[in-house]
Tab-separated table of C-alpha atoms in Angstrom:
chain	number	residue	atom	x	y	z
A	1	UNK	CA	-126.996	117.735	-41.391
A	2	UNK	CA	-124.510	115.170	-42.715
A	3	UNK	CA	-123.954	111.838	-40.985
A	4	UNK	CA	-120.536	112.750	-39.564
A	5	UNK	CA	-122.027	115.933	-38.108
A	6	UNK	CA	-124.917	113.925	-36.686
A	7	UNK	CA	-122.578	111.302	-35.212
A	8	UNK	CA	-120.274	113.868	-33.610
A	9	UNK	CA	-123.243	115.748	-32.167
A	10	UNK	CA	-124.856	112.553	-30.833
A	11	UNK	CA	-121.632	111.250	-29.266
A	12	UNK	CA	-120.859	114.624	-27.649
A	13	UNK	CA	-124.318	115.018	-26.128
A	14	UNK	CA	-124.535	111.354	-25.063
A	15	UNK	CA	-121.099	111.626	-23.457
A	16	UNK	CA	-122.198	114.801	-21.649
A	17	UNK	CA	-125.206	112.923	-20.235
A	18	UNK	CA	-122.912	110.062	-19.179
A	19	UNK	CA	-120.553	112.465	-17.390
A	20	UNK	CA	-123.489	114.186	-15.726
A	21	UNK	CA	-124.778	110.839	-14.486
A	22	UNK	CA	-121.446	109.715	-13.043
A	23	UNK	CA	-120.885	113.079	-11.388
A	24	UNK	CA	-123.854	112.300	-9.142
A	25	UNK	CA	-126.467	114.399	-10.968
A	26	UNK	CA	-128.585	111.383	-11.933
A	27	UNK	CA	-131.889	113.226	-12.187
A	28	UNK	CA	-130.221	115.940	-14.236
A	29	UNK	CA	-128.734	113.274	-16.510
A	30	UNK	CA	-132.133	111.627	-16.898
A	31	UNK	CA	-133.802	114.942	-17.782
A	32	UNK	CA	-131.012	115.987	-20.156
A	33	UNK	CA	-130.910	112.578	-21.824
A	34	UNK	CA	-134.676	112.602	-22.261
A	35	UNK	CA	-134.599	116.022	-23.884
A	36	UNK	CA	-131.795	115.029	-26.263
A	37	UNK	CA	-133.485	111.769	-27.257
A	38	UNK	CA	-136.848	113.497	-27.663
A	39	UNK	CA	-135.366	116.264	-29.791
A	40	UNK	CA	-133.463	113.872	-32.053
A	41	UNK	CA	-136.339	111.406	-32.476
A	42	UNK	CA	-138.803	114.231	-33.179
A	43	UNK	CA	-136.580	115.414	-36.032
A	44	UNK	CA	-137.550	112.265	-38.015
A	45	UNK	CA	-134.103	112.524	-39.666
A	46	UNK	CA	-132.810	108.968	-39.875
A	47	UNK	CA	-129.050	109.743	-39.961
A	48	UNK	CA	-129.402	111.688	-36.706
A	49	UNK	CA	-131.517	108.939	-35.111
A	50	UNK	CA	-129.022	106.281	-36.272
A	51	UNK	CA	-126.160	108.418	-34.931
A	52	UNK	CA	-127.876	108.570	-31.531
A	53	UNK	CA	-128.166	104.775	-31.458
A	54	UNK	CA	-124.493	104.367	-32.418
A	55	UNK	CA	-123.446	106.970	-29.839
A	56	UNK	CA	-125.397	105.252	-27.061
A	57	UNK	CA	-123.872	101.861	-27.894
A	58	UNK	CA	-120.389	103.401	-28.163
A	59	UNK	CA	-120.562	105.135	-24.777
A	60	UNK	CA	-121.946	101.930	-23.266
A	61	UNK	CA	-119.029	99.888	-24.632
A	62	UNK	CA	-116.521	102.480	-23.459
A	63	UNK	CA	-118.060	102.350	-19.985
A	64	UNK	CA	-117.689	98.560	-20.050
A	65	UNK	CA	-114.099	98.492	-21.317
A	66	UNK	CA	-112.687	101.805	-20.059
A	67	UNK	CA	-114.974	103.058	-17.262
A	68	UNK	CA	-112.591	105.868	-16.296
A	69	UNK	CA	-113.095	107.477	-19.730
A	70	UNK	CA	-116.877	107.110	-19.813
A	71	UNK	CA	-117.212	108.345	-16.240
A	72	UNK	CA	-114.679	111.167	-16.541
A	73	UNK	CA	-112.652	109.832	-13.625
A	74	UNK	CA	-109.268	111.048	-14.826
A	75	UNK	CA	-106.813	113.906	-14.527
A	76	UNK	CA	-107.703	117.224	-16.157
A	77	UNK	CA	-104.762	117.014	-18.586
A	78	UNK	CA	-105.815	113.602	-19.905
A	79	UNK	CA	-109.431	114.721	-20.100
A	80	UNK	CA	-108.591	117.847	-22.083
A	81	UNK	CA	-106.256	116.060	-24.486
A	82	UNK	CA	-108.830	113.369	-25.192
A	83	UNK	CA	-111.609	115.880	-25.914
A	84	UNK	CA	-109.348	118.031	-28.080
A	85	UNK	CA	-108.064	115.109	-30.152
A	86	UNK	CA	-111.530	113.682	-30.751
A	87	UNK	CA	-112.904	117.054	-31.855
A	88	UNK	CA	-109.880	117.577	-34.115
A	89	UNK	CA	-110.446	114.137	-35.657
A	90	UNK	CA	-114.070	115.047	-36.308
A	91	UNK	CA	-113.061	118.301	-38.021
A	92	UNK	CA	-110.506	116.418	-40.122
A	93	UNK	CA	-113.200	114.024	-41.361
A	94	UNK	CA	-115.478	117.003	-42.042
A	95	UNK	CA	-112.673	118.628	-44.032
A	96	UNK	CA	-112.251	115.512	-46.176
A	97	UNK	CA	-116.018	115.344	-46.718
A	98	UNK	CA	-116.106	119.006	-47.746
A	99	UNK	CA	-113.179	118.493	-50.147
A	100	UNK	CA	-114.837	115.485	-51.819
A	101	UNK	CA	-118.135	117.350	-52.145
A	102	UNK	CA	-116.367	120.351	-53.695
A	103	UNK	CA	-114.313	118.186	-56.067
A	104	UNK	CA	-117.468	116.501	-57.381
A	105	UNK	CA	-119.120	119.879	-57.919
A	106	UNK	CA	-116.033	121.125	-59.738
A	107	UNK	CA	-116.164	118.080	-62.011
A	108	UNK	CA	-119.823	118.755	-62.791
A	109	UNK	CA	-121.010	115.645	-60.947
A	110	UNK	CA	-123.953	115.783	-58.569
A	111	UNK	CA	-122.313	115.003	-55.181
A	112	UNK	CA	-123.119	111.650	-53.588
A	113	UNK	CA	-121.529	112.957	-50.371
A	114	UNK	CA	-123.402	115.683	-48.529
A	115	UNK	CA	-121.788	119.060	-47.825
A	116	UNK	CA	-121.086	119.434	-44.066
A	117	UNK	CA	-122.675	122.700	-42.917
A	118	UNK	CA	-120.427	122.920	-39.855
A	119	UNK	CA	-117.665	124.016	-42.234
A	120	UNK	CA	-119.340	127.437	-42.123
A	121	UNK	CA	-117.720	127.806	-38.690
A	122	UNK	CA	-114.621	128.925	-40.614
A	123	UNK	CA	-116.514	131.960	-41.970
A	124	UNK	CA	-116.345	134.361	-39.005
A	125	UNK	CA	-116.950	137.510	-41.086
A	126	UNK	CA	-120.018	135.967	-42.722
A	127	UNK	CA	-121.204	134.827	-39.301
A	128	UNK	CA	-120.772	138.328	-37.890
A	129	UNK	CA	-122.668	139.920	-40.777
A	130	UNK	CA	-125.444	137.345	-40.360
A	131	UNK	CA	-125.741	138.119	-36.642
A	132	UNK	CA	-125.936	141.815	-37.522
A	133	UNK	CA	-128.694	141.002	-40.022
A	134	UNK	CA	-130.628	139.087	-37.368
A	135	UNK	CA	-130.301	141.867	-34.789
A	136	UNK	CA	-130.895	144.880	-37.037
A	137	UNK	CA	-133.169	143.533	-39.776
A	138	UNK	CA	-134.663	140.389	-38.294
A	139	UNK	CA	-133.609	138.285	-41.286
A	140	UNK	CA	-131.749	134.963	-41.233
A	141	UNK	CA	-129.307	134.042	-43.978
A	142	UNK	CA	-130.300	130.942	-45.927
A	143	UNK	CA	-126.962	130.313	-47.633
A	144	UNK	CA	-124.656	129.804	-44.642
A	145	UNK	CA	-126.886	129.843	-41.540
A	146	UNK	CA	-124.468	127.609	-39.601
A	147	UNK	CA	-121.896	130.427	-39.641
A	148	UNK	CA	-124.048	132.560	-37.321
A	149	UNK	CA	-124.880	129.541	-35.150
A	150	UNK	CA	-121.247	128.526	-34.669
A	151	UNK	CA	-120.111	132.097	-34.016
A	152	UNK	CA	-122.792	132.330	-31.323
A	153	UNK	CA	-121.571	129.019	-29.888
A	154	UNK	CA	-117.995	130.288	-29.624
A	155	UNK	CA	-119.129	133.549	-28.002
A	156	UNK	CA	-121.222	131.647	-25.444
A	157	UNK	CA	-118.286	129.413	-24.509
A	158	UNK	CA	-116.212	132.532	-23.820
A	159	UNK	CA	-118.976	134.061	-21.731
A	160	UNK	CA	-119.578	130.954	-19.618
A	161	UNK	CA	-116.337	128.939	-19.759
A	162	UNK	CA	-113.667	131.627	-20.191
A	163	UNK	CA	-111.338	130.679	-23.082
A	164	UNK	CA	-112.012	126.955	-22.695
A	165	UNK	CA	-112.839	126.733	-26.407
A	166	UNK	CA	-109.201	127.621	-27.154
A	167	UNK	CA	-107.783	125.226	-24.588
A	168	UNK	CA	-110.159	122.299	-25.071
A	169	UNK	CA	-111.635	122.403	-28.580
A	170	UNK	CA	-109.626	124.458	-31.083
A	171	UNK	CA	-107.831	122.200	-33.621
A	172	UNK	CA	-105.381	124.992	-34.496
A	173	UNK	CA	-104.307	125.195	-30.865
A	174	UNK	CA	-103.716	121.437	-30.862
A	175	UNK	CA	-101.670	121.658	-34.070
A	176	UNK	CA	-99.626	124.434	-32.458
A	177	UNK	CA	-98.886	122.185	-29.470
A	178	UNK	CA	-97.486	119.521	-31.775
A	179	UNK	CA	-95.362	122.043	-33.683
A	180	UNK	CA	-93.982	123.398	-30.416
A	181	UNK	CA	-93.122	119.888	-29.169
A	182	UNK	CA	-91.444	119.088	-32.481
A	183	UNK	CA	-89.320	122.222	-32.257
A	184	UNK	CA	-88.277	121.514	-28.650
A	185	UNK	CA	-86.987	118.089	-29.675
A	186	UNK	CA	-84.282	119.844	-31.687
A	187	UNK	CA	-83.990	123.221	-29.934
A	188	UNK	CA	-84.725	122.823	-26.239
A	189	UNK	CA	-84.431	126.485	-25.209
A	190	UNK	CA	-87.709	128.296	-24.576
A	191	UNK	CA	-86.693	131.327	-26.670
A	192	UNK	CA	-89.243	133.546	-24.920
A	193	UNK	CA	-89.209	137.221	-25.980
A	194	UNK	CA	-88.563	139.909	-23.355
A	195	UNK	CA	-91.651	141.485	-21.780
A	196	UNK	CA	-91.215	144.760	-23.670
A	197	UNK	CA	-91.558	142.858	-26.980
A	198	UNK	CA	-94.104	140.303	-25.825
A	199	UNK	CA	-96.757	142.867	-24.897
A	200	UNK	CA	-96.789	144.713	-28.273
A	201	UNK	CA	-96.820	141.352	-30.083
A	202	UNK	CA	-99.863	140.307	-28.061
A	203	UNK	CA	-101.662	143.393	-29.344
A	204	UNK	CA	-101.402	142.131	-32.934
A	205	UNK	CA	-104.360	139.788	-32.497
A	206	UNK	CA	-106.461	142.680	-31.203
A	207	UNK	CA	-105.559	144.736	-34.263
A	208	UNK	CA	-106.665	141.833	-36.478
A	209	UNK	CA	-109.879	141.596	-34.460
A	210	UNK	CA	-110.486	145.327	-34.958
A	211	UNK	CA	-110.020	144.881	-38.710
A	212	UNK	CA	-112.633	142.091	-38.780
A	213	UNK	CA	-115.044	144.095	-36.639
A	214	UNK	CA	-114.565	147.108	-38.911
A	215	UNK	CA	-115.682	145.017	-41.909
A	216	UNK	CA	-118.745	143.738	-40.045
A	217	UNK	CA	-119.787	146.920	-38.258
A	218	UNK	CA	-118.828	149.145	-41.187
A	219	UNK	CA	-121.144	147.374	-43.640
A	220	UNK	CA	-124.281	149.549	-44.047
A	221	UNK	CA	-127.355	147.786	-42.720
A	222	UNK	CA	-129.266	148.301	-45.949
A	223	UNK	CA	-126.455	146.621	-47.902
A	224	UNK	CA	-126.660	143.391	-45.912
A	225	UNK	CA	-129.587	141.759	-47.821
A	226	UNK	CA	-127.796	142.340	-51.116
A	227	UNK	CA	-124.594	140.849	-49.750
A	228	UNK	CA	-126.348	137.784	-48.305
A	229	UNK	CA	-127.953	137.099	-51.687
A	230	UNK	CA	-124.776	137.729	-53.683
A	231	UNK	CA	-122.875	135.010	-55.510
A	232	UNK	CA	-119.772	135.851	-53.483
A	233	UNK	CA	-121.517	135.024	-50.227
A	234	UNK	CA	-123.102	131.874	-51.651
A	235	UNK	CA	-119.675	130.562	-52.553
A	236	UNK	CA	-117.749	132.052	-49.574
A	237	UNK	CA	-116.913	128.620	-48.149
A	238	UNK	CA	-115.345	127.524	-51.426
A	239	UNK	CA	-113.454	130.801	-51.689
A	240	UNK	CA	-112.130	130.161	-48.202
A	241	UNK	CA	-111.140	126.594	-49.083
A	242	UNK	CA	-109.395	127.757	-52.267
A	243	UNK	CA	-107.398	130.250	-50.171
A	244	UNK	CA	-105.878	127.327	-48.241
A	245	UNK	CA	-105.662	124.732	-51.030
A	246	UNK	CA	-104.062	126.949	-53.701
A	247	UNK	CA	-102.155	129.596	-51.716
A	248	UNK	CA	-100.341	132.465	-53.387
A	249	UNK	CA	-97.005	133.926	-52.332
A	250	UNK	CA	-98.534	136.265	-49.724
A	251	UNK	CA	-100.582	133.406	-48.282
A	252	UNK	CA	-97.504	131.173	-48.049
A	253	UNK	CA	-95.586	133.919	-46.237
A	254	UNK	CA	-98.482	134.388	-43.787
A	255	UNK	CA	-98.690	130.635	-43.182
A	256	UNK	CA	-94.936	130.499	-42.600
A	257	UNK	CA	-95.177	133.256	-39.989
A	258	UNK	CA	-98.080	131.511	-38.247
A	259	UNK	CA	-96.318	128.134	-38.209
A	260	UNK	CA	-93.094	129.790	-37.094
A	261	UNK	CA	-94.845	131.502	-34.185
A	262	UNK	CA	-96.510	128.246	-33.138
A	263	UNK	CA	-93.172	126.434	-33.129
A	264	UNK	CA	-91.221	129.336	-31.600
A	265	UNK	CA	-93.160	129.508	-28.363
A	266	UNK	CA	-95.979	127.568	-26.802
A	267	UNK	CA	-99.362	128.910	-27.939
A	268	UNK	CA	-97.535	131.402	-30.139
A	269	UNK	CA	-100.330	131.544	-32.723
A	270	UNK	CA	-103.023	131.873	-30.030
A	271	UNK	CA	-101.048	134.513	-28.136
A	272	UNK	CA	-100.054	136.794	-30.995
A	273	UNK	CA	-102.152	136.247	-34.123
A	274	UNK	CA	-105.535	134.598	-33.513
A	275	UNK	CA	-108.425	137.132	-33.645
A	276	UNK	CA	-110.794	134.523	-32.197
A	277	UNK	CA	-108.463	134.317	-29.195
A	278	UNK	CA	-108.585	138.100	-28.866
A	279	UNK	CA	-112.389	138.116	-28.989
A	280	UNK	CA	-112.692	135.321	-26.441
A	281	UNK	CA	-110.037	136.977	-24.279
A	282	UNK	CA	-112.183	140.109	-24.020
A	283	UNK	CA	-115.411	138.192	-23.425
A	284	UNK	CA	-113.728	135.942	-20.855
A	285	UNK	CA	-113.481	138.860	-18.433
A	286	UNK	CA	-117.275	138.538	-18.073
A	287	UNK	CA	-117.108	134.827	-17.275
A	288	UNK	CA	-118.042	133.989	-13.675
A	289	UNK	CA	-115.503	131.148	-13.693
A	290	UNK	CA	-111.817	131.810	-13.146
A	291	UNK	CA	-108.788	129.956	-11.848
A	292	UNK	CA	-108.663	130.886	-8.144
A	293	UNK	CA	-105.990	130.157	-5.548
A	294	UNK	CA	-107.085	129.261	-2.015
A	295	UNK	CA	-104.478	130.709	0.346
A	296	UNK	CA	-105.652	128.471	3.203
A	297	UNK	CA	-104.425	125.398	1.332
A	298	UNK	CA	-101.658	126.819	-0.873
A	299	UNK	CA	-98.183	125.799	0.317
A	300	UNK	CA	-96.921	129.336	-0.209
A	301	UNK	CA	-99.321	131.045	2.189
A	302	UNK	CA	-100.271	128.183	4.518
A	303	UNK	CA	-96.770	126.838	5.165
A	304	UNK	CA	-94.448	129.523	3.822
A	305	UNK	CA	-92.931	127.154	1.281
A	306	UNK	CA	-91.543	128.141	-2.096
A	307	UNK	CA	-93.714	126.598	-4.838
A	308	UNK	CA	-94.414	127.712	-8.392
A	309	UNK	CA	-95.474	124.446	-10.044
A	310	UNK	CA	-98.732	125.998	-11.220
A	311	UNK	CA	-96.946	128.852	-12.981
A	312	UNK	CA	-94.418	126.525	-14.595
A	313	UNK	CA	-97.247	124.364	-15.927
A	314	UNK	CA	-99.101	127.319	-17.471
A	315	UNK	CA	-98.539	127.444	-21.271
A	316	UNK	CA	-99.426	131.160	-21.289
A	317	UNK	CA	-96.681	131.969	-18.744
A	318	UNK	CA	-99.142	133.441	-16.233
A	319	UNK	CA	-97.721	133.860	-12.725
A	320	UNK	CA	-100.488	131.829	-11.118
A	321	UNK	CA	-98.674	131.393	-7.790
A	322	UNK	CA	-98.513	135.178	-7.287
A	323	UNK	CA	-102.229	135.879	-7.806
A	324	UNK	CA	-105.453	135.014	-6.000
A	325	UNK	CA	-107.809	135.284	-8.988
A	326	UNK	CA	-106.475	134.784	-12.521
A	327	UNK	CA	-108.103	137.463	-14.680
A	328	UNK	CA	-105.668	137.286	-17.592
A	329	UNK	CA	-107.081	137.359	-21.121
A	330	UNK	CA	-104.550	134.635	-21.992
A	331	UNK	CA	-105.971	132.054	-19.565
A	332	UNK	CA	-107.542	129.215	-21.573
A	333	UNK	CA	-108.984	127.322	-18.597
A	334	UNK	CA	-106.814	124.375	-19.660
A	335	UNK	CA	-106.410	123.388	-15.972
A	336	UNK	CA	-102.754	122.461	-16.396
A	337	UNK	CA	-102.028	124.571	-13.331
A	338	UNK	CA	-104.727	122.715	-11.359
A	339	UNK	CA	-103.237	119.350	-12.369
A	340	UNK	CA	-99.726	120.476	-11.426
A	341	UNK	CA	-100.683	121.778	-7.970
A	342	UNK	CA	-99.508	119.392	-5.187
A	343	UNK	CA	-102.413	120.443	-2.929
A	344	UNK	CA	-105.809	119.380	-4.255
A	345	UNK	CA	-107.813	122.202	-2.659
A	346	UNK	CA	-105.332	125.005	-3.317
A	347	UNK	CA	-106.241	125.727	-6.932
A	348	UNK	CA	-109.582	125.392	-8.666
A	349	UNK	CA	-111.747	126.708	-11.490
A	350	UNK	CA	-114.652	128.372	-9.721
A	351	UNK	CA	-116.973	131.339	-9.312
A	352	UNK	CA	-116.526	134.058	-6.720
A	353	UNK	CA	-119.075	132.437	-4.396
A	354	UNK	CA	-117.166	129.155	-4.426
A	355	UNK	CA	-119.035	127.083	-7.027
A	356	UNK	CA	-116.270	124.860	-8.379
A	357	UNK	CA	-116.137	123.341	-11.836
A	358	UNK	CA	-114.019	120.228	-12.256
A	359	UNK	CA	-112.562	119.027	-15.542
A	360	UNK	CA	-115.595	116.789	-15.873
A	361	UNK	CA	-117.980	119.670	-15.174
A	362	UNK	CA	-116.202	121.952	-17.641
A	363	UNK	CA	-116.383	119.243	-20.317
A	364	UNK	CA	-120.123	118.853	-19.741
A	365	UNK	CA	-120.703	122.593	-20.027
A	366	UNK	CA	-118.460	123.010	-23.066
A	367	UNK	CA	-119.868	120.058	-25.028
A	368	UNK	CA	-123.443	121.040	-24.180
A	369	UNK	CA	-122.932	124.579	-25.486
A	370	UNK	CA	-121.054	123.430	-28.571
A	371	UNK	CA	-123.529	120.759	-29.646
A	372	UNK	CA	-126.915	121.496	-28.116
A	373	UNK	CA	-127.246	124.896	-29.814
A	374	UNK	CA	-126.526	123.441	-33.297
A	375	UNK	CA	-129.116	120.718	-32.591
A	376	UNK	CA	-131.710	123.345	-31.654
A	377	UNK	CA	-130.764	125.381	-34.753
A	378	UNK	CA	-131.130	122.302	-36.965
A	379	UNK	CA	-134.534	121.432	-35.514
A	380	UNK	CA	-135.613	125.046	-36.025
A	381	UNK	CA	-134.519	125.040	-39.678
A	382	UNK	CA	-131.563	127.388	-39.130
A	383	UNK	CA	-128.651	125.094	-39.921
A	384	UNK	CA	-128.731	123.584	-43.421
A	385	UNK	CA	-127.747	125.740	-46.395
A	386	UNK	CA	-130.592	126.311	-48.853
A	387	UNK	CA	-128.263	127.150	-51.743
A	388	UNK	CA	-129.254	124.729	-54.557
A	389	UNK	CA	-126.653	122.154	-55.597
A	390	UNK	CA	-127.003	123.319	-59.202
A	391	UNK	CA	-126.147	126.886	-58.159
A	392	UNK	CA	-123.059	125.746	-56.216
A	393	UNK	CA	-121.966	123.616	-59.163
A	394	UNK	CA	-122.218	126.579	-61.536
A	395	UNK	CA	-120.518	128.988	-59.127
A	396	UNK	CA	-117.581	126.700	-58.323
A	397	UNK	CA	-116.907	126.294	-62.039
A	398	UNK	CA	-116.792	130.090	-62.404
A	399	UNK	CA	-115.064	130.792	-59.079
A	400	UNK	CA	-112.324	133.019	-60.529
A	401	UNK	CA	-114.901	135.420	-61.963
A	402	UNK	CA	-116.740	135.962	-58.682
A	403	UNK	CA	-115.560	138.961	-56.675
A	404	UNK	CA	-116.927	140.973	-53.775
């Protein structure tokens, strides 16, 4: 695990413990903090131990200078934006680290900068095949084990937190927000498609998801070991990087469509193209948490007033004010509707039996899932790639000759 991965993990888990403490769950914070510290110290991996020390000092300073941030005492919108920007910054640094590592390998120089294994999160097909190998054959891939770990993380967030990964963590969703805001500075109209076009367009991401699942499910079980040991799989991350760094004409056209959709309408990429969004949208139906409207406090039902602030705040254009329980596959649990509601108790993210999850609680759950599982995987030896540096150096120098 590289230092930037260790630092991000330590800060996220330390921040989760801090939020848990300030939410009143002091014994839970003490137990969680003890487990995290014990796990990290027992690893005897000095970058991770140093990262924990830096994270603890950082959260302590933040609590001293900006207590509202450290304690999570802020509006849901500010909370979400802060988490999303920090995670995006971390992924940007990881991307730079990966690029430097790859450039050194390409030049035939033994890298002085470690390859970040979390980059395997961008290999969903490899992750799916690895999960299939674990389930059907009981074998764990040694070349890109983090791909299976991160895919499992994303699936768990969908199962427990609805599509909060999309609304709170995805860097592509954040980039889409900025593109949309840039477009609206010059063209202020919403330019929303009519319903009869919108629905078929939304199905595109499910077709892409089906194509990915066909590749994973369609691969014969007995062929999986050969694939996992193939040169193509060993160098899949570099193949993926090359796809983005040196795009061909078809790739440029696809990128243009994706960027155009993101700028055209809010969450255009998430709504129409993203297969991850489709997968999480399906899984989110199983999540116990949903946005729920309390008619006893809602101005519409309690006082007969006309109010649709929640619906106008929703980036997915869900008619929140007309429903009691929001079951839409497009809901990203972003809590913009909750922040926009003029009545505090009228709208909340909760289970059917009334267990509410605030923005602080959702952040704790999301960060714990996203970073505790990778920590457990690392301690268990299921995170770091075992592909020798010499093999990666040879393969990257012969990348054009390596096919499926």
